């Protein structure tokens, strides 16, 4: 496995952090650690495009520090920065080294590796929060960009009869398989894929990725949704709403719900 590069930005506002996470996610950064006014972003050394990173920094009038994280140290760094995600009294996502979280309907235990970033807690939180409002009982689900597999796991816990979870990253696939087994799931199939093309339809589609990937695959997602189905999308910023809704309308999808948290956006769409 390749070494990882840590890029650290200092003296940021919360809005700048959100915008940087969105921009860096779109160019291959896999995880983020947010501080009060700083951001650490992580990417495999083989995936780093120095020129594009420089353009993003220049556009936002920012400088950054660059350091290498050796493979042997990576998991310790990641685990030390992982905090549980608790969504109301509905669901909690924690690592096995955290205490049991009481007072929630569902508890999901994951191994926090680089497929899960603390910077994405707002989007993960909203996706799970909105999933509470959707009937998953005996439904087929497509989890596009599964990451740790946490949304696929929750979908099964909510009664889905079949979940297909895909991701482009081999490390995410490995981590998701581990987490699916850890949570005793039996109805999740996981596949490595670089697009949303599956060739069949689903009752529910989940996509917690980023704006560019969603826009590139929205036509396919629409075609793979049954006529009464639901699409739930996040990894989007508040200002992405108009572009996403307009693009969705061209695919015969209409906005039926949304949520906002820390400048991040979650959209529910239906035919």
Coordinates of N, CA and C in Angstrom, one line a residue, residues 12 43 76 95 143 174 181 190 233-234 236 264:
X12 N -8.4 28.9 9.4 CA -9.6 28.8 8.5 C -10.9 29.1 9.3
X43 N -4.4 11.9 1.5 CA -4.5 11.3 0.2 C -3.4 10.3 0.0
X76 N -3.0 4.1 13.4 CA -3.0 4.7 14.7 C -3.4 6.2 14.6
X95 N -16.5 3.1 17.1 CA -15.4 2.1 17.0 C -15.5 1.1 18.1
X143 N -26.1 1.3 -2.6 CA -25.3 2.3 -1.8 C -24.1 2.6 -2.7
X174 N -12.3 -3.3 1.3 CA -11.8 -4.2 2.3 C -12.3 -3.8 3.7
X181 N -19.2 -7.7 8.2 CA -19.1 -8.9 9.0 C -19.2 -8.6 10.5
X190 N -21.1 -6.6 -1.7 CA -20.2 -5.5 -2.0 C -19.4 -5.8 -3.2
X233 N -29.1 11.8 -1.3 CA -27.8 12.2 -1.7 C -27.2 13.2 -0.7
X234 N -25.9 13.1 -0.5 CA -25.2 14.1 0.3 C -23.7 14.1 -0.2
X236 N -22.7 17.2 -0.4 CA -23.0 18.4 -1.2 C -22.9 19.6 -0.2
X264 N -23.4 21.8 5.0 CA -23.6 20.6 4.2 C -25.0 20.4 3.9

